[in-house]
Short mmCIF file of C-alpha atoms (C1' of nucleotides) in Angstrom, two decimals:
data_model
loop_
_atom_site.label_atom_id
_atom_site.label_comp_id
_atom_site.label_asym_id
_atom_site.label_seq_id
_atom_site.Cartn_x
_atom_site.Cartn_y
_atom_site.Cartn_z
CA UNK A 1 -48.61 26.09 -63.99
CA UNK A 2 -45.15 25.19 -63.58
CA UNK A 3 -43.46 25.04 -60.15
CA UNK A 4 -41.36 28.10 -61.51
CA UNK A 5 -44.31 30.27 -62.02
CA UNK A 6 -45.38 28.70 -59.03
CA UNK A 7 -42.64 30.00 -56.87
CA UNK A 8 -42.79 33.39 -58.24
CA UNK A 9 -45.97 34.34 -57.44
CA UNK A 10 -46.09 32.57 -54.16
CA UNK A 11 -42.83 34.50 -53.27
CA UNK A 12 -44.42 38.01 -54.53
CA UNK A 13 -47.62 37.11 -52.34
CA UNK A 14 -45.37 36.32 -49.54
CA UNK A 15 -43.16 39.29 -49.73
CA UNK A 16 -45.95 41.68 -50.31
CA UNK A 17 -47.83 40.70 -46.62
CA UNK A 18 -44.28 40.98 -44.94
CA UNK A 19 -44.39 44.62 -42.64
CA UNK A 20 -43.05 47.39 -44.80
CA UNK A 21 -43.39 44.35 -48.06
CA UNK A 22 -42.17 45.73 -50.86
CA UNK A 23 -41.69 43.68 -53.90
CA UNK A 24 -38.80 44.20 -56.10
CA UNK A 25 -37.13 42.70 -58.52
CA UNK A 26 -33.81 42.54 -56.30
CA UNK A 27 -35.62 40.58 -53.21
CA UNK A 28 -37.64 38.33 -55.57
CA UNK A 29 -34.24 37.33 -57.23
CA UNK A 30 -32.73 36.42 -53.82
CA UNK A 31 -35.57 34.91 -52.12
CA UNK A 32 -35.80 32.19 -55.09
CA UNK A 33 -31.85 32.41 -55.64
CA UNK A 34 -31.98 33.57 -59.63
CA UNK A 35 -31.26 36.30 -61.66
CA UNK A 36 -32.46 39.73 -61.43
CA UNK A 37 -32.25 39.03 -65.27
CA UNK A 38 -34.72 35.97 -65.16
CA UNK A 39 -37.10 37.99 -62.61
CA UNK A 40 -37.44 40.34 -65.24
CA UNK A 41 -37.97 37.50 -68.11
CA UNK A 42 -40.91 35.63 -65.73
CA UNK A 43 -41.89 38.89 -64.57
CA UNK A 44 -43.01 39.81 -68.70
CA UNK A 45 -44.12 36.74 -69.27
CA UNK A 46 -46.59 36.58 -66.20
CA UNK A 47 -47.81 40.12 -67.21
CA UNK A 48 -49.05 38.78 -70.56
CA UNK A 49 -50.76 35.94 -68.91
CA UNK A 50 -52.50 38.02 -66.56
CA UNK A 51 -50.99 36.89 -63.57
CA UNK A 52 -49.02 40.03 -62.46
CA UNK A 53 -49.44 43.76 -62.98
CA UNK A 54 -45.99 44.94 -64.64
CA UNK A 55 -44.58 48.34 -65.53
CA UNK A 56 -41.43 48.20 -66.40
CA UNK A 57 -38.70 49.83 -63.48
CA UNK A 58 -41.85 49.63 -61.03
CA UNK A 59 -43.08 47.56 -58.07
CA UNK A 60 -44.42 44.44 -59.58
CA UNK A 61 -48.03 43.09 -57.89
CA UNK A 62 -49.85 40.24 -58.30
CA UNK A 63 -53.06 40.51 -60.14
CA UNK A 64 -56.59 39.76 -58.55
CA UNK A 65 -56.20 35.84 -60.84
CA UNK A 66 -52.63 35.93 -59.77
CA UNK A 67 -53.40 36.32 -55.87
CA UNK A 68 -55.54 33.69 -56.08
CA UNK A 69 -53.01 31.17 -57.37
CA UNK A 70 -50.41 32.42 -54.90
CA UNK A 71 -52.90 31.51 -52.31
CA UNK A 72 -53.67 28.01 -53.89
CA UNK A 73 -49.43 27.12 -53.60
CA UNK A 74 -49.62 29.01 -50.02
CA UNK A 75 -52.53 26.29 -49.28
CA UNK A 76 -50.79 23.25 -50.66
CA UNK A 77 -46.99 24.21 -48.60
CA UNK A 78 -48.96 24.58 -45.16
CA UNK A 79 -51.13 21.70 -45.91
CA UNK A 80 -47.82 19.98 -46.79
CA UNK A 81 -46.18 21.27 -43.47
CA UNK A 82 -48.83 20.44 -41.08
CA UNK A 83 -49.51 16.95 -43.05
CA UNK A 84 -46.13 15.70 -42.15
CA UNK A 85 -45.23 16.99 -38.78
CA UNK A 86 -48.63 15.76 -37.86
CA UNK A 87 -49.02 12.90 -39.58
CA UNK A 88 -46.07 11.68 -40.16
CA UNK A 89 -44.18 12.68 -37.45
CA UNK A 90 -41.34 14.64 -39.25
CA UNK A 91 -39.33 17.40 -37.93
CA UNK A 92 -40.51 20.94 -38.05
CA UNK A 93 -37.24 21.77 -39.23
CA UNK A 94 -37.63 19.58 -42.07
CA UNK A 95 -40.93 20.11 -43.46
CA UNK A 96 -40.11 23.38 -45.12
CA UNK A 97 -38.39 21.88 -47.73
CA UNK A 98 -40.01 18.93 -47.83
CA UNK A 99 -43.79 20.67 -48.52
CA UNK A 100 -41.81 22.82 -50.86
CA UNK A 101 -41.15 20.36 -53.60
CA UNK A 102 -44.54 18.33 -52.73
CA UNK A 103 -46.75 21.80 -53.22
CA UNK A 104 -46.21 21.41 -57.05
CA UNK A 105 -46.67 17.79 -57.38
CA UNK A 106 -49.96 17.09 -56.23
CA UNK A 107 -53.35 16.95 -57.35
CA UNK A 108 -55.94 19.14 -55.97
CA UNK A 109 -57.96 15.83 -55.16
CA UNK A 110 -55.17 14.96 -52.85
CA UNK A 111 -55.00 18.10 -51.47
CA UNK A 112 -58.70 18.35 -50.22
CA UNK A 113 -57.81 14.41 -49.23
CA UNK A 114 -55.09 15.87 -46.91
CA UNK A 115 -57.28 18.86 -45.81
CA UNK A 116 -60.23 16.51 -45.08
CA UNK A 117 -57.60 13.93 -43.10
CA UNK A 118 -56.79 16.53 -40.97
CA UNK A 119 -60.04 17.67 -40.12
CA UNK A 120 -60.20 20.82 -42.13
CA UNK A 121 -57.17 22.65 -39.62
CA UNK A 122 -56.92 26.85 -39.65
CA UNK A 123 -53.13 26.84 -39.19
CA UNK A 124 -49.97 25.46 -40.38
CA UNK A 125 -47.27 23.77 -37.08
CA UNK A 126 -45.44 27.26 -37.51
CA UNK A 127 -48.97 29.07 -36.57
CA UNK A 128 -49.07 30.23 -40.05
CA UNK A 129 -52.81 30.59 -41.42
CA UNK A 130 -53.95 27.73 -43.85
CA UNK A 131 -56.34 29.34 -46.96
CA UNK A 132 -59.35 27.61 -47.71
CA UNK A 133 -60.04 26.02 -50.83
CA UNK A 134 -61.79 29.51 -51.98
CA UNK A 135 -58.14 31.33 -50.97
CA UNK A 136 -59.94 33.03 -47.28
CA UNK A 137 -57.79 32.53 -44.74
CA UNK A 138 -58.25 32.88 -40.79
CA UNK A 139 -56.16 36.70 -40.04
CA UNK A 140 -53.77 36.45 -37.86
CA UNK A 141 -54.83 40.40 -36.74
CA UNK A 142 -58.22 39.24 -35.57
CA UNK A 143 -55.83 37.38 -33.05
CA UNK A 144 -55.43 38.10 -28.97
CA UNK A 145 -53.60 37.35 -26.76
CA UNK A 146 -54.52 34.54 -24.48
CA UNK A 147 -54.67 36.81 -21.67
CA UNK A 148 -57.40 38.48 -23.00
CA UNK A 149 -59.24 36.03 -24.26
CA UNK A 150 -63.07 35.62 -22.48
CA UNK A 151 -63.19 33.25 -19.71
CA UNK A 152 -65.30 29.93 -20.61
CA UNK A 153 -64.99 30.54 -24.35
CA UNK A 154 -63.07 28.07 -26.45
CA UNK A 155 -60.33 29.05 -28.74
CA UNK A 156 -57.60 27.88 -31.17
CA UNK A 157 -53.63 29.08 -30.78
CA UNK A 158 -52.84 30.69 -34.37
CA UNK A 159 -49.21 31.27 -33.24
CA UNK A 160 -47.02 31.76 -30.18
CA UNK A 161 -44.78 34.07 -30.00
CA UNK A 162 -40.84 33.93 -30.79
CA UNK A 163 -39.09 32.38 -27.75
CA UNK A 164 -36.26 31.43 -25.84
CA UNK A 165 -35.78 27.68 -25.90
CA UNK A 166 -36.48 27.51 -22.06
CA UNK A 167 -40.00 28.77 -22.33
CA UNK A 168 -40.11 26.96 -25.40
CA UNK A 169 -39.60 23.91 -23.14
CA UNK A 170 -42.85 24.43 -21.41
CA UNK A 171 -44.94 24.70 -24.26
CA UNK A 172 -43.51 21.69 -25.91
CA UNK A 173 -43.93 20.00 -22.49
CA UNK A 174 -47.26 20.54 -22.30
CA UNK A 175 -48.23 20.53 -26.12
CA UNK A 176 -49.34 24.13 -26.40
CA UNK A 177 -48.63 24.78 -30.16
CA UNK A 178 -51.02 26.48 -33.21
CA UNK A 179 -54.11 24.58 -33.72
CA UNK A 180 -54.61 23.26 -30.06
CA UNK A 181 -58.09 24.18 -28.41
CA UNK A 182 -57.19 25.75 -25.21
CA UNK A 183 -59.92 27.80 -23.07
CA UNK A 184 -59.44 30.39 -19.89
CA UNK A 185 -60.71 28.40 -16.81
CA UNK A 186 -59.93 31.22 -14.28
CA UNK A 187 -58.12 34.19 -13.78
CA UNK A 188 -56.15 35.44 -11.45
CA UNK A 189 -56.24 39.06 -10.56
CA UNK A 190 -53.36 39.42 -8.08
CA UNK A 191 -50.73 38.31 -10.46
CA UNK A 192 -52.63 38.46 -13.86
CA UNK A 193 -52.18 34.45 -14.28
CA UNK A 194 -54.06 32.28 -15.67
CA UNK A 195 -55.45 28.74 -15.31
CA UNK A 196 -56.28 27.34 -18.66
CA UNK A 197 -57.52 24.34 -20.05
CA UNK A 198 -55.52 22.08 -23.11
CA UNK A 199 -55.62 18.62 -24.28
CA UNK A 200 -58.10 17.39 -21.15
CA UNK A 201 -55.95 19.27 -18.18
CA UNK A 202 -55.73 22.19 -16.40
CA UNK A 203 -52.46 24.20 -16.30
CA UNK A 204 -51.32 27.62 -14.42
CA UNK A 205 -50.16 29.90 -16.99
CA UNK A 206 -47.74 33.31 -15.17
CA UNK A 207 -48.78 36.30 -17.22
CA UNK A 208 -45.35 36.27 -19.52
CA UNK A 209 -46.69 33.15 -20.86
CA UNK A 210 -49.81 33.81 -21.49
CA UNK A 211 -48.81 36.78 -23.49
CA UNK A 212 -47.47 34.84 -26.11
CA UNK A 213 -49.90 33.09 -27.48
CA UNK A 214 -51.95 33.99 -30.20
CA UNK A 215 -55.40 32.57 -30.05
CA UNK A 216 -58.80 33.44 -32.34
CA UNK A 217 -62.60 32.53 -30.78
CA UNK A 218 -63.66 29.09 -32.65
CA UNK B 1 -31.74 12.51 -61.12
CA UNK B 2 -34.34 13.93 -63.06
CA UNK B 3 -38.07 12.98 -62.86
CA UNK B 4 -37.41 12.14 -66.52
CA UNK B 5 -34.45 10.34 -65.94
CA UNK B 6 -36.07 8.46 -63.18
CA UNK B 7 -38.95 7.57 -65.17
CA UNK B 8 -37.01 6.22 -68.53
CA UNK B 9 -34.82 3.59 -65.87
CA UNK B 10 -38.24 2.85 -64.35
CA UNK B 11 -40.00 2.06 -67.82
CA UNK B 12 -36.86 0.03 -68.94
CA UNK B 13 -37.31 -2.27 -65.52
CA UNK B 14 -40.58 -2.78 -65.26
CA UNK B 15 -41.12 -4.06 -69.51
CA UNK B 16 -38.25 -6.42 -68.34
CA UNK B 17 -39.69 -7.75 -65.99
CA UNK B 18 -43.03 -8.61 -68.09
CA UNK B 19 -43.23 -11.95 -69.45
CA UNK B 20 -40.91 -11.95 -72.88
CA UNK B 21 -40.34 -8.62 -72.01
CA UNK B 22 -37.52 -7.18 -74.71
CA UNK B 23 -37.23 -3.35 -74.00
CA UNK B 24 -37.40 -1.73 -77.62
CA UNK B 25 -36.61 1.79 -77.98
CA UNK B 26 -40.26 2.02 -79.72
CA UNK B 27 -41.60 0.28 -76.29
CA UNK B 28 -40.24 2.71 -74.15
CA UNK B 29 -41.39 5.42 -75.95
CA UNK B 30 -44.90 4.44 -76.54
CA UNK B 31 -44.77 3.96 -72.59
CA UNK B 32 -43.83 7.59 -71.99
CA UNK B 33 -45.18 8.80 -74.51
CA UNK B 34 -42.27 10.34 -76.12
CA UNK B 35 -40.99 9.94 -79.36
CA UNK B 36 -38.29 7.22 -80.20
CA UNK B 37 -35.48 10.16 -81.22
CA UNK B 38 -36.06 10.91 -77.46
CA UNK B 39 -35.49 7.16 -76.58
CA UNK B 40 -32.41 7.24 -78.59
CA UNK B 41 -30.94 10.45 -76.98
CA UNK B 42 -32.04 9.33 -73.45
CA UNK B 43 -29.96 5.90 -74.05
CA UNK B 44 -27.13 7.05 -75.57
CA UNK B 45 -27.12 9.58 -72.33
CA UNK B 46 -27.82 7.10 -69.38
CA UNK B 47 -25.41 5.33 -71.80
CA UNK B 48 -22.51 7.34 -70.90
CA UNK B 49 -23.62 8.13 -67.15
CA UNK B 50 -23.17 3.86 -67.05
CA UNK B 51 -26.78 3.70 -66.02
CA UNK B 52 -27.81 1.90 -68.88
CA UNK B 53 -25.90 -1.05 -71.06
CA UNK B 54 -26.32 0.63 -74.80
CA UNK B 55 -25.05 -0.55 -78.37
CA UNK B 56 -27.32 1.37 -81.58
CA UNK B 57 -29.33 -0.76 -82.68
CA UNK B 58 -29.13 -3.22 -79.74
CA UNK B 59 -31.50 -3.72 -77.21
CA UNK B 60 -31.39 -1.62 -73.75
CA UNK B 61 -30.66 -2.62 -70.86
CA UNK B 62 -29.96 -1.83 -67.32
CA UNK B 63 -26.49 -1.91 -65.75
CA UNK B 64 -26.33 -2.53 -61.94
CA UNK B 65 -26.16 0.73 -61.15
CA UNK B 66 -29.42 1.47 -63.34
CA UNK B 67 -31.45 -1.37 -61.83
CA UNK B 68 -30.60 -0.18 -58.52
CA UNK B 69 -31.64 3.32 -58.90
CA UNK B 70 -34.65 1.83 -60.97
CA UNK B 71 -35.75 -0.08 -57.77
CA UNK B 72 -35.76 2.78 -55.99
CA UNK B 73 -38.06 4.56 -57.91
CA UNK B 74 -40.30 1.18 -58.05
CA UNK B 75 -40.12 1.33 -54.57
CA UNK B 76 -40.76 5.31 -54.04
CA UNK B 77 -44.13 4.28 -56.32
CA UNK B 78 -45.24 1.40 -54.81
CA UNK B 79 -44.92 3.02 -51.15
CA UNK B 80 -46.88 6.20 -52.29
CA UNK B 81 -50.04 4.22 -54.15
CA UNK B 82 -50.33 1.94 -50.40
CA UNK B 83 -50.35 5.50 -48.77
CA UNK B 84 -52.56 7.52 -50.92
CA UNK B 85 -54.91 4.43 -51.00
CA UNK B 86 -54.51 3.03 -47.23
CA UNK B 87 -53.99 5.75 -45.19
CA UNK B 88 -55.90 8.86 -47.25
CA UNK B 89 -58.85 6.81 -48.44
CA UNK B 90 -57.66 7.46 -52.47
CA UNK B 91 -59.40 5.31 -54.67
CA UNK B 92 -57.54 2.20 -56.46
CA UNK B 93 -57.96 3.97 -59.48
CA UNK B 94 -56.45 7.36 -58.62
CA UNK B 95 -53.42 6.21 -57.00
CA UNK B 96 -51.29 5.37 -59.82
CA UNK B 97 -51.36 8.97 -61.51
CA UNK B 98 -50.26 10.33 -57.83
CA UNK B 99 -47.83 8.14 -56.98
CA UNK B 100 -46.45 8.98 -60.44
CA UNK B 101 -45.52 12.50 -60.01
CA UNK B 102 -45.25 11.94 -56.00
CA UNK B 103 -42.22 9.36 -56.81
CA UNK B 104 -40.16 11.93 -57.94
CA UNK B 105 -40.48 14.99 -55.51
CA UNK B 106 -40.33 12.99 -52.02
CA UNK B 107 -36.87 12.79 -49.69
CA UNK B 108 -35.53 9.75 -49.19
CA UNK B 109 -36.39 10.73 -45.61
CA UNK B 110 -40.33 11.09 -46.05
CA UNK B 111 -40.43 7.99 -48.39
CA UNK B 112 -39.11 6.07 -44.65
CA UNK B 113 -41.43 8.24 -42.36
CA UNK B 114 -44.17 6.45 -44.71
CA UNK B 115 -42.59 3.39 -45.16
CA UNK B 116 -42.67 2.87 -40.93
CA UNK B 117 -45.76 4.67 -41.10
CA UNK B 118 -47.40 1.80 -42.74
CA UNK B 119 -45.06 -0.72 -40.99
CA UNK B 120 -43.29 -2.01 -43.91
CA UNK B 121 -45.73 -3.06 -45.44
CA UNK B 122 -44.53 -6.05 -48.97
CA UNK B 123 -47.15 -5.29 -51.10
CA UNK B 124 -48.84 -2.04 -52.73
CA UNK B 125 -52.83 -1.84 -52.98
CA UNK B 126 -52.55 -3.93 -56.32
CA UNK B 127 -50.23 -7.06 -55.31
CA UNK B 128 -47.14 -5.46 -56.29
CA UNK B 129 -43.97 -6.17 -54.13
CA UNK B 130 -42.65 -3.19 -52.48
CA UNK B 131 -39.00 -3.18 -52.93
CA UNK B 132 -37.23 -2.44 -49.49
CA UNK B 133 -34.18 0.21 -48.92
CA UNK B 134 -31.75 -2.30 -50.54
CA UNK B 135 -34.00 -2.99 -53.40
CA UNK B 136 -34.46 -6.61 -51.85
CA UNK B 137 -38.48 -7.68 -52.86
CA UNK B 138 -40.76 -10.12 -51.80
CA UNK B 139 -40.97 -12.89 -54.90
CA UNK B 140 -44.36 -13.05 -56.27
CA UNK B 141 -42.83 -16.30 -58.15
CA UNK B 142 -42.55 -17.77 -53.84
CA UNK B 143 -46.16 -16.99 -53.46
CA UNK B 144 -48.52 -20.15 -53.34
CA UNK B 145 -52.37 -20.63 -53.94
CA UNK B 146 -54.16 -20.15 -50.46
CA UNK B 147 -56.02 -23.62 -51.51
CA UNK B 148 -52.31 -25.13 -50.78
CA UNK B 149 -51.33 -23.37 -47.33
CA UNK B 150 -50.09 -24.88 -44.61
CA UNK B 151 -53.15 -24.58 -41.95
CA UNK B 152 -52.40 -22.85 -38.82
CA UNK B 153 -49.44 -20.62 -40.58
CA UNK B 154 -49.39 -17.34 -41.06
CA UNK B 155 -49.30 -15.89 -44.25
CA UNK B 156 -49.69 -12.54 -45.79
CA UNK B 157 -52.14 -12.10 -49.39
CA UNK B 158 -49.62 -11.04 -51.79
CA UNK B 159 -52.00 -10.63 -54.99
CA UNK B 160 -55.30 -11.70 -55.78
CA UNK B 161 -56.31 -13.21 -59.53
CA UNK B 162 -58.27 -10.99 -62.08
CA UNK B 163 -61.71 -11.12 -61.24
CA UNK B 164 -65.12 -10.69 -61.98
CA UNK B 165 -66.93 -7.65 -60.03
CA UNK B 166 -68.97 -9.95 -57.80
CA UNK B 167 -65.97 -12.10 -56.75
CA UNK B 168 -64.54 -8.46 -56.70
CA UNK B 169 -67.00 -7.80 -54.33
CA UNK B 170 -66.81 -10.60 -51.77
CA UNK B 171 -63.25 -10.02 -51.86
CA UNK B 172 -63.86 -6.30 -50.86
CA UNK B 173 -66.77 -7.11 -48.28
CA UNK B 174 -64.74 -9.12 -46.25
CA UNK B 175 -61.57 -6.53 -47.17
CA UNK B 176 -59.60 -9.53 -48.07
CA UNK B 177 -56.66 -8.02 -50.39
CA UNK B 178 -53.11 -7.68 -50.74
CA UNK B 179 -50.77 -7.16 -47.23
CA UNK B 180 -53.56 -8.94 -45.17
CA UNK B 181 -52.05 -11.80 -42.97
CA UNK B 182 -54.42 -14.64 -43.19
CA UNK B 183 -54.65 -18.12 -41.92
CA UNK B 184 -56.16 -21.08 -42.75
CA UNK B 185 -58.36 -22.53 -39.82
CA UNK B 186 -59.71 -25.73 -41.31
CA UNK B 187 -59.97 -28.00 -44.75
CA UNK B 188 -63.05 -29.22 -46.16
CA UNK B 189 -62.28 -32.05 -47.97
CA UNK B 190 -65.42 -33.23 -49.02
CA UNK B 191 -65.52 -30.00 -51.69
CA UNK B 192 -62.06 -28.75 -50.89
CA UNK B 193 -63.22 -25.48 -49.46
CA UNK B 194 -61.28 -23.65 -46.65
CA UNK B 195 -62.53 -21.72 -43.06
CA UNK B 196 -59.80 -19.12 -42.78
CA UNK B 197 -59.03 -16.16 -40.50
CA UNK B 198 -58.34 -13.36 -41.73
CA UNK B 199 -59.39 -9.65 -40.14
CA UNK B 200 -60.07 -11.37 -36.46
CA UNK B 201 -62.92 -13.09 -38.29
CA UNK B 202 -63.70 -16.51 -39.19
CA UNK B 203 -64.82 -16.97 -43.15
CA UNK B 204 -65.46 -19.79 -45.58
CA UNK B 205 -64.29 -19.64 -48.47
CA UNK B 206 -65.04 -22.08 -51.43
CA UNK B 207 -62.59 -23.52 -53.70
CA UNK B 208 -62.75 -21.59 -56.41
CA UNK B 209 -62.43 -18.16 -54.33
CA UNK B 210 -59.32 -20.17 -52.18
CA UNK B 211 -57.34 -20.63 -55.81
CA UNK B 212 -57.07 -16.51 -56.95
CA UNK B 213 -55.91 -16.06 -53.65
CA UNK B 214 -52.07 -16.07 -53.92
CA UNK B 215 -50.07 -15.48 -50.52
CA UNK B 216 -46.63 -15.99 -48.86
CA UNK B 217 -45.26 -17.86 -45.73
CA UNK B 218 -44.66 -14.78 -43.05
"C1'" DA C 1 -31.82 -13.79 -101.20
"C1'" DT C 2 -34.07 -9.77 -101.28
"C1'" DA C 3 -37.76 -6.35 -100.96
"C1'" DA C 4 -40.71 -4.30 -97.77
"C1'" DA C 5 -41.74 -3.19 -93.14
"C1'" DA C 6 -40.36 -2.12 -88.74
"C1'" DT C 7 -37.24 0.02 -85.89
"C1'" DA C 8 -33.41 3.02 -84.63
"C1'" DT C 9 -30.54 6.96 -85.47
"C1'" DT C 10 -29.14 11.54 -86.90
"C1'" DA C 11 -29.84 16.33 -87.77
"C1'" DA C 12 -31.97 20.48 -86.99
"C1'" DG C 13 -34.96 23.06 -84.26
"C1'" DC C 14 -38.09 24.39 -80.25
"C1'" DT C 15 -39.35 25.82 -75.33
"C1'" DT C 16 -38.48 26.65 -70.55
"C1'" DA C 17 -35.86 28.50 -67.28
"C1'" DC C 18 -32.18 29.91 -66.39
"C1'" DT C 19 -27.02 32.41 -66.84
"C1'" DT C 20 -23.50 36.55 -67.42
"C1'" DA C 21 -22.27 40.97 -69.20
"C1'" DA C 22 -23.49 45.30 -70.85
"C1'" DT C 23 -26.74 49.01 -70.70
"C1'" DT C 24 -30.48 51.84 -69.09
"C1'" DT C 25 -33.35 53.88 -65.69
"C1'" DT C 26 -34.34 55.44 -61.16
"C1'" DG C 27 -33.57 57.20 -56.58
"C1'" DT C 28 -30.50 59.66 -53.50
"C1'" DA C 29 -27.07 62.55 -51.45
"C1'" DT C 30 -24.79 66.60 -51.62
"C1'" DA D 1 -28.81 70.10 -60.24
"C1'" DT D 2 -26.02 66.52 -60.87
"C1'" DA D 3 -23.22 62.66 -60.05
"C1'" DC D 4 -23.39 58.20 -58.42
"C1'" DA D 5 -25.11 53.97 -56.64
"C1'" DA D 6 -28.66 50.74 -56.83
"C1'" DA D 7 -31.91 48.42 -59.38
"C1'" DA D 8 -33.91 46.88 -63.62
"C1'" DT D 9 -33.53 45.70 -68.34
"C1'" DT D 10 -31.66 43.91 -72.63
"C1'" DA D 11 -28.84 40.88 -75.29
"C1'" DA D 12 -26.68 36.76 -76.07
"C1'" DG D 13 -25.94 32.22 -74.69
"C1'" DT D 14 -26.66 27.50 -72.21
"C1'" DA D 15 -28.70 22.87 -70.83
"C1'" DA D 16 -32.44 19.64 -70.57
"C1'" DG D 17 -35.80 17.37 -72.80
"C1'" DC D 18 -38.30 17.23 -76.03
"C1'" DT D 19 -40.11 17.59 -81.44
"C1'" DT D 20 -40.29 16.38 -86.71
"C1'" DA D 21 -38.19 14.84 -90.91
"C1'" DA D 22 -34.75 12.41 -93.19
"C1'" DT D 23 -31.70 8.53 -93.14
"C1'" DA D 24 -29.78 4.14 -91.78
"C1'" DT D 25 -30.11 -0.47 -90.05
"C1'" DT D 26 -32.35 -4.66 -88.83
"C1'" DT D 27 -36.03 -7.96 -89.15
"C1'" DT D 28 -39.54 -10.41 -91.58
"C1'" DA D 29 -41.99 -12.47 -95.27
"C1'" DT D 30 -41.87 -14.52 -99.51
#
DNA sequence: ATAAAATATTAAGCTTACTTAATTTTGTAT
DNA sequence: ATACAAAATTAAGTAAGCTTAATATTTTAT
């Protein structure tokens, strides 16, 4: 597979499990900055391999084969992203593009190297779930929030929710991001706070916080 | 620059750096696998973009310019072999095909995240020098037998003579290899055998194992 | 010195992944 | 129902990086 075939179907896949995801020709072209011509050209093309189910002037899916490699490139980029902010210690503002060039280039033997180095992780640094080598992938929907999360129980933040850089702040501060353990030590009734328990301490959460983040039971 | 691009300056500096290396069109080709009309149009190319020094018939060579962007490459290899091999636990022998494609796709930016990431390190896995960010490297042609350091200096292994698997072996037991900093303790002149330090440990070495070991002053 | 071998070049053509411009189809608003 | 806008398609063309086959030049061996 090329990285252009690549980038088509992992841009279909990605459109398609946007809300309201429709996937036409028009978005694909802009997402990936081409032609509505070339869509259309790639678009046939992937058809006779198999890859995508096209009718000409209709919504163009990705077949059951085609899913699956839209998941394997969706694998590699968050591997990719969460390799090199962890790792490496590189800006999450730079690792998009970054991961997006490496996702083509590398073997799947150092892929499952990178997965293994990091110890097999569920989500990407933007909370973003990571598939598994067989394409599963952790749903974000089977999510709560940590303020409903059982007290006692240990779970893993998929996401947190956008933010104003302020409140931001505090979860930097305190290194509450996707991936982290973090587990309900008490809760308080008389202002619905919580104290919780990350990277070996204990820290008061107010209700507005704890409400945006997105954890799933380990 | 183009992978290919970047690959064709690479292949023209490394044969001329081989012992009586002449870089042949037919070399270059058989290198990368490409046919010599490709060699030809490449040249005559790289030719005009004053990245390589071409008359027909002639043999090619690097301009300046050429070298230096050639180094970088070298460099953008060597960096990604030490990193797939020291830091991901890639075998010796799967490292080269990586690093290959990796070369190409990287930032400048990532290739120094893993550059400082590995400490700037002088030598990949297999002895090679690692050219730094002003295509400045390390002299293998400086290096010295171990049998002839200076005891009590520090020096670091820069490559290590082809071997048979069981000196291969003791080599790897006591993970004595290329970007170690070793020392020698002691000279036994009665059979010209060393005690050196190298890995916070304390090892003899006999003559014959002292002689493929080839190292520079630190 | 010259023929044969080795090497390099030229010419023509291919594939991939695009482009723009013109045309066709579809969806929508009245 | 129909006109129009939006979207998709077709047609023709481009650039990079190759290919093979034919031709030219250089090197080597006698």
């Amino acid at each position: 597979m090329s990285a252009s075939v690549d980038n088509f179907l992992k841009t279909i896949y990605l459109i398609s499990n946007e809300v309201q995801g429709v996937v036409t020709g028009t978005l694909i072209a802009s997402r990936l900055n081409i032609s509505a011509a070339a869509v259309t050209d790639m678009t046939r093309k992937l058809a006779t391999r198999g890859l995508v189910n096209y009718t000409p002037y209709r919504e163009i899916g990705l077949t059951t084969t085609g899913e699956q490699q839209a998941l394997k490139i969706v694998r590699r980029h968050r591997l990719w992203e969460l390799f090199l902010h962890e790792t490496l210690g590189m800006d999450l503002k730079e690792v998009h593009d970054e991961a997006e060039r490496l996702e083509h280039h590398a073997s799947d033997r150092l892929i499952d190297c990178i997965e293994q180095f990091l110890a097999h992780p569920r989500f990407d640094p933007h909370g973003e779930p990571i598939p598994d080598k067989n394409g599963m992938l952790t749903q974000i929907k089977d999510a709560i929030e940590l303020i409903d999360a059982t007290p006692d129980e240990d779970y893993i933040i998929c996401s947190i929710r956008i933010q104003k850089s302020e409140v931001f702040d505090i979860f930097t501060h305190y290194d509450i991001r996707p991936g982290k353990h973090i587990k309900v030590v008490r809760r308080f009734d008389f202002d619905n706070s919580l104290e919780v328990q990350i990277n070996n301490q204990n820290i008061l959460l107010s209700n507005t916080l704890a409400c945006k983040i997105l954890c799933t039971k380990n």
